[in-house]
Amino acid sequence: MRRTVQFPAPSERDGATGRSEPLRTEFTFELPRGYVDESGTVHRSGVMRLATARDELVPLRDDRVRENSAYLSVVLISRVVTRIGTVEDIHPGVIEDLFASDLAFLQDFYRRINAEGHTRAAVTCPSCDEEFAVDLAGGRLGES
């Protein structure tokens, strides 16, 4: 069951009006390489929701995780990714079939939205050493 709830976030109060912005519970992303389905179609855009305590606890009872602790991230990511391209039935088998770089991207994305509360990352330009922030949520260049 998928539900989206919007709660006012106390740290995002608008000082001038006293209004609160709703808490974001879903975040869009663009996979670096993309998920290739059984027909050969590549899916890159997707949605990840915030994790609940249950999302982090249930995988610990999974036999695959008990046998191999590295499998925890596969089960956990499959619980919080709600869509990759047109694929909405996200299960551990889908996550297993991702390229390693895409799984690493989703693990970092999960950490950013659940621990840090945003999808921005500090980067440094390799040519000019200028430091700036990029949004990992997959926005196109030039969009805000």
PDB file of C-alpha atoms in Angstrom:
ATOM      1  CA  MET A   1       0.000   0.000   0.000  1.00  0.00           C
ATOM      2  CA  ARG A   2       1.468   3.325  -1.062  1.00  0.00           C
ATOM      3  CA  ARG A   3       0.424   6.507   0.633  1.00  0.00           C
ATOM      4  CA  THR A   4       1.667  10.042   0.437  1.00  0.00           C
ATOM      5  CA  VAL A   5       1.136  12.269   3.413  1.00  0.00           C
ATOM      6  CA  GLN A   6       2.094  15.903   3.608  1.00  0.00           C
ATOM      7  CA  PHE A   7       2.989  17.293   7.031  1.00  0.00           C
ATOM      8  CA  PRO A   8       4.292  20.768   7.740  1.00  0.00           C
ATOM      9  CA  ALA A   9       8.013  20.642   8.446  1.00  0.00           C
ATOM     10  CA  PRO A  10       8.872  22.780  11.499  1.00  0.00           C
ATOM     11  CA  SER A  11      12.299  23.733  10.119  1.00  0.00           C
ATOM     12  CA  GLU A  12      10.818  25.083   6.886  1.00  0.00           C
ATOM     13  CA  ARG A  13       8.650  27.852   8.327  1.00  0.00           C
ATOM     14  CA  ASP A  14       8.195  30.954   6.229  1.00  0.00           C
ATOM     15  CA  GLY A  15       9.239  33.729   8.605  1.00  0.00           C
ATOM     16  CA  ALA A  16       7.154  36.406   6.901  1.00  0.00           C
ATOM     17  CA  THR A  17       3.803  34.622   6.809  1.00  0.00           C
ATOM     18  CA  GLY A  18       4.205  31.936   9.482  1.00  0.00           C
ATOM     19  CA  ARG A  19       3.077  29.304   6.964  1.00  0.00           C
ATOM     20  CA  SER A  20       4.771  25.925   6.773  1.00  0.00           C
ATOM     21  CA  GLU A  21       5.798  24.174   3.594  1.00  0.00           C
ATOM     22  CA  PRO A  22       4.638  20.552   3.345  1.00  0.00           C
ATOM     23  CA  LEU A  23       7.126  17.792   4.107  1.00  0.00           C
ATOM     24  CA  ARG A  24       8.289  16.088   0.915  1.00  0.00           C
ATOM     25  CA  THR A  25       7.773  12.331   1.153  1.00  0.00           C
ATOM     26  CA  GLU A  26       8.646  11.408  -2.448  1.00  0.00           C
ATOM     27  CA  PHE A  27      11.732  12.329  -4.454  1.00  0.00           C
ATOM     28  CA  THR A  28      12.359  11.864  -8.171  1.00  0.00           C
ATOM     29  CA  PHE A  29      15.695  10.654  -9.505  1.00  0.00           C
ATOM     30  CA  GLU A  30      17.532   9.803 -12.731  1.00  0.00           C
ATOM     31  CA  LEU A  31      19.650   6.647 -12.719  1.00  0.00           C
ATOM     32  CA  PRO A  32      23.153   7.076 -14.177  1.00  0.00           C
ATOM     33  CA  ARG A  33      22.791   4.061 -16.503  1.00  0.00           C
ATOM     34  CA  GLY A  34      19.218   2.829 -16.145  1.00  0.00           C
ATOM     35  CA  TYR A  35      17.283  -0.347 -15.463  1.00  0.00           C
ATOM     36  CA  VAL A  36      16.999  -2.613 -18.512  1.00  0.00           C
ATOM     37  CA  ASP A  37      13.765  -4.635 -18.440  1.00  0.00           C
ATOM     38  CA  GLU A  38      13.211  -8.058 -20.033  1.00  0.00           C
ATOM     39  CA  SER A  39      12.213  -6.479 -23.362  1.00  0.00           C
ATOM     40  CA  GLY A  40      15.409  -4.390 -23.501  1.00  0.00           C
ATOM     41  CA  THR A  41      13.774  -1.055 -22.641  1.00  0.00           C
ATOM     42  CA  VAL A  42      15.952   1.234 -20.534  1.00  0.00           C
ATOM     43  CA  HIS A  43      14.222   3.025 -17.641  1.00  0.00           C
ATOM     44  CA  ARG A  44      16.114   5.893 -15.967  1.00  0.00           C
ATOM     45  CA  SER A  45      13.682   8.176 -14.133  1.00  0.00           C
ATOM     46  CA  GLY A  46      12.108   7.021 -10.910  1.00  0.00           C
ATOM     47  CA  VAL A  47      10.633   7.874  -7.538  1.00  0.00           C
ATOM     48  CA  MET A  48      11.853   7.049  -4.042  1.00  0.00           C
ATOM     49  CA  ARG A  49       9.772   7.713  -0.942  1.00  0.00           C
ATOM     50  CA  LEU A  50      10.993   8.438   2.556  1.00  0.00           C
ATOM     51  CA  ALA A  51      11.670   5.292   4.558  1.00  0.00           C
ATOM     52  CA  THR A  52       9.629   4.368   7.611  1.00  0.00           C
ATOM     53  CA  ALA A  53      10.902   2.550  10.672  1.00  0.00           C
ATOM     54  CA  ARG A  54       9.144  -0.555   9.333  1.00  0.00           C
ATOM     55  CA  ASP A  55      11.079  -0.277   6.064  1.00  0.00           C
ATOM     56  CA  GLU A  56      14.321  -0.518   8.025  1.00  0.00           C
ATOM     57  CA  LEU A  57      13.161  -3.264  10.405  1.00  0.00           C
ATOM     58  CA  VAL A  58      11.333  -5.740   8.133  1.00  0.00           C
ATOM     59  CA  PRO A  59      14.385  -6.577   5.974  1.00  0.00           C
ATOM     60  CA  LEU A  60      16.239  -7.719   9.091  1.00  0.00           C
ATOM     61  CA  ARG A  61      13.829 -10.685   9.299  1.00  0.00           C
ATOM     62  CA  ASP A  62      14.428 -11.634   5.648  1.00  0.00           C
ATOM     63  CA  ASP A  63      16.318 -14.946   5.333  1.00  0.00           C
ATOM     64  CA  ARG A  64      18.381 -13.582   2.428  1.00  0.00           C
ATOM     65  CA  VAL A  65      19.600 -10.755   4.653  1.00  0.00           C
ATOM     66  CA  ARG A  66      20.347 -13.150   7.522  1.00  0.00           C
ATOM     67  CA  GLU A  67      22.492 -15.260   5.198  1.00  0.00           C
ATOM     68  CA  ASN A  68      24.228 -12.283   3.576  1.00  0.00           C
ATOM     69  CA  SER A  69      24.129  -8.894   5.319  1.00  0.00           C
ATOM     70  CA  ALA A  70      25.113  -7.151   2.056  1.00  0.00           C
ATOM     71  CA  TYR A  71      21.648  -8.076   0.727  1.00  0.00           C
ATOM     72  CA  LEU A  72      20.077  -5.664   3.229  1.00  0.00           C
ATOM     73  CA  SER A  73      20.494  -2.703   0.880  1.00  0.00           C
ATOM     74  CA  VAL A  74      18.796  -4.590  -1.981  1.00  0.00           C
ATOM     75  CA  VAL A  75      15.724  -5.384   0.134  1.00  0.00           C
ATOM     76  CA  LEU A  76      15.623  -1.923   1.688  1.00  0.00           C
ATOM     77  CA  ILE A  77      15.936  -0.075  -1.637  1.00  0.00           C
ATOM     78  CA  SER A  78      13.209  -2.299  -3.149  1.00  0.00           C
ATOM     79  CA  ARG A  79      10.849  -1.227  -0.356  1.00  0.00           C
ATOM     80  CA  VAL A  80      11.281   2.530  -0.882  1.00  0.00           C
ATOM     81  CA  VAL A  81      11.629   2.846  -4.666  1.00  0.00           C
ATOM     82  CA  THR A  82       8.073   3.131  -5.946  1.00  0.00           C
ATOM     83  CA  ARG A  83       8.779   3.441  -9.672  1.00  0.00           C
ATOM     84  CA  ILE A  84      11.596   3.151 -12.201  1.00  0.00           C
ATOM     85  CA  GLY A  85      10.427   4.371 -15.588  1.00  0.00           C
ATOM     86  CA  THR A  86       7.138   2.587 -16.287  1.00  0.00           C
ATOM     87  CA  VAL A  87       7.989  -0.269 -13.888  1.00  0.00           C
ATOM     88  CA  GLU A  88       5.918   0.095 -10.716  1.00  0.00           C
ATOM     89  CA  ASP A  89       6.309  -3.429  -9.317  1.00  0.00           C
ATOM     90  CA  ILE A  90       9.670  -2.859  -7.656  1.00  0.00           C
ATOM     91  CA  HIS A  91      10.926  -5.944  -5.798  1.00  0.00           C
ATOM     92  CA  PRO A  92      14.389  -7.234  -4.848  1.00  0.00           C
ATOM     93  CA  GLY A  93      14.737  -8.961  -8.235  1.00  0.00           C
ATOM     94  CA  VAL A  94      14.454  -5.608 -10.026  1.00  0.00           C
ATOM     95  CA  ILE A  95      17.073  -4.040  -7.754  1.00  0.00           C
ATOM     96  CA  GLU A  96      19.363  -7.062  -8.253  1.00  0.00           C
ATOM     97  CA  ASP A  97      19.249  -6.456 -12.004  1.00  0.00           C
ATOM     98  CA  LEU A  98      20.453  -2.849 -11.743  1.00  0.00           C
ATOM     99  CA  PHE A  99      23.972  -1.990 -12.793  1.00  0.00           C
ATOM    100  CA  ALA A 100      26.315  -1.605  -9.805  1.00  0.00           C
ATOM    101  CA  SER A 101      26.635   2.146 -10.430  1.00  0.00           C
ATOM    102  CA  ASP A 102      22.837   2.543 -10.302  1.00  0.00           C
ATOM    103  CA  LEU A 103      22.596   0.591  -7.031  1.00  0.00           C
ATOM    104  CA  ALA A 104      25.366   2.757  -5.543  1.00  0.00           C
ATOM    105  CA  PHE A 105      23.494   5.866  -6.725  1.00  0.00           C
ATOM    106  CA  LEU A 106      20.252   4.676  -5.069  1.00  0.00           C
ATOM    107  CA  GLN A 107      22.061   3.822  -1.822  1.00  0.00           C
ATOM    108  CA  ASP A 108      23.525   7.330  -1.684  1.00  0.00           C
ATOM    109  CA  PHE A 109      20.189   8.881  -2.675  1.00  0.00           C
ATOM    110  CA  TYR A 110      18.462   6.910   0.126  1.00  0.00           C
ATOM    111  CA  ARG A 111      21.004   8.169   2.661  1.00  0.00           C
ATOM    112  CA  ARG A 112      20.639  11.748   1.484  1.00  0.00           C
ATOM    113  CA  ILE A 113      16.843  11.959   1.640  1.00  0.00           C
ATOM    114  CA  ASN A 114      16.454   9.945   4.843  1.00  0.00           C
ATOM    115  CA  ALA A 115      19.420  11.131   6.899  1.00  0.00           C
ATOM    116  CA  GLU A 116      20.160  14.568   5.512  1.00  0.00           C
ATOM    117  CA  GLY A 117      16.692  15.546   4.304  1.00  0.00           C
ATOM    118  CA  HIS A 118      17.737  16.806   0.875  1.00  0.00           C
ATOM    119  CA  THR A 119      19.156  15.621  -2.432  1.00  0.00           C
ATOM    120  CA  ARG A 120      21.899  18.220  -2.879  1.00  0.00           C
ATOM    121  CA  ALA A 121      25.587  17.299  -2.993  1.00  0.00           C
ATOM    122  CA  ALA A 122      28.650  19.534  -2.801  1.00  0.00           C
ATOM    123  CA  VAL A 123      30.950  19.063  -5.791  1.00  0.00           C
ATOM    124  CA  THR A 124      34.101  20.647  -7.178  1.00  0.00           C
ATOM    125  CA  CYS A 125      34.669  21.362 -10.843  1.00  0.00           C
ATOM    126  CA  PRO A 126      37.705  19.347 -12.004  1.00  0.00           C
ATOM    127  CA  SER A 127      38.734  22.098 -14.448  1.00  0.00           C
ATOM    128  CA  CYS A 128      38.520  25.281 -12.378  1.00  0.00           C
ATOM    129  CA  ASP A 129      38.240  23.949  -8.785  1.00  0.00           C
ATOM    130  CA  GLU A 130      35.035  25.974  -8.291  1.00  0.00           C
ATOM    131  CA  GLU A 131      32.844  24.491  -5.556  1.00  0.00           C
ATOM    132  CA  PHE A 132      29.063  24.358  -5.995  1.00  0.00           C
ATOM    133  CA  ALA A 133      26.006  22.256  -5.147  1.00  0.00           C
ATOM    134  CA  VAL A 134      24.131  19.961  -7.509  1.00  0.00           C
ATOM    135  CA  ASP A 135      20.741  18.354  -7.020  1.00  0.00           C
ATOM    136  CA  LEU A 136      20.992  14.569  -7.354  1.00  0.00           C
ATOM    137  CA  ALA A 137      17.241  14.315  -7.919  1.00  0.00           C
ATOM    138  CA  GLY A 138      17.788  14.336 -11.657  1.00  0.00           C
ATOM    139  CA  GLY A 139      16.894  17.857 -12.773  1.00  0.00           C
ATOM    140  CA  ARG A 140      17.973  18.746 -16.289  1.00  0.00           C
ATOM    141  CA  LEU A 141      20.858  21.192 -16.763  1.00  0.00           C
ATOM    142  CA  GLY A 142      19.639  24.763 -16.599  1.00  0.00           C
ATOM    143  CA  GLU A 143      16.424  23.927 -14.755  1.00  0.00           C
ATOM    144  CA  SER A 144      15.783  25.179 -11.260  1.00  0.00           C
TER     145      SER A 144
END
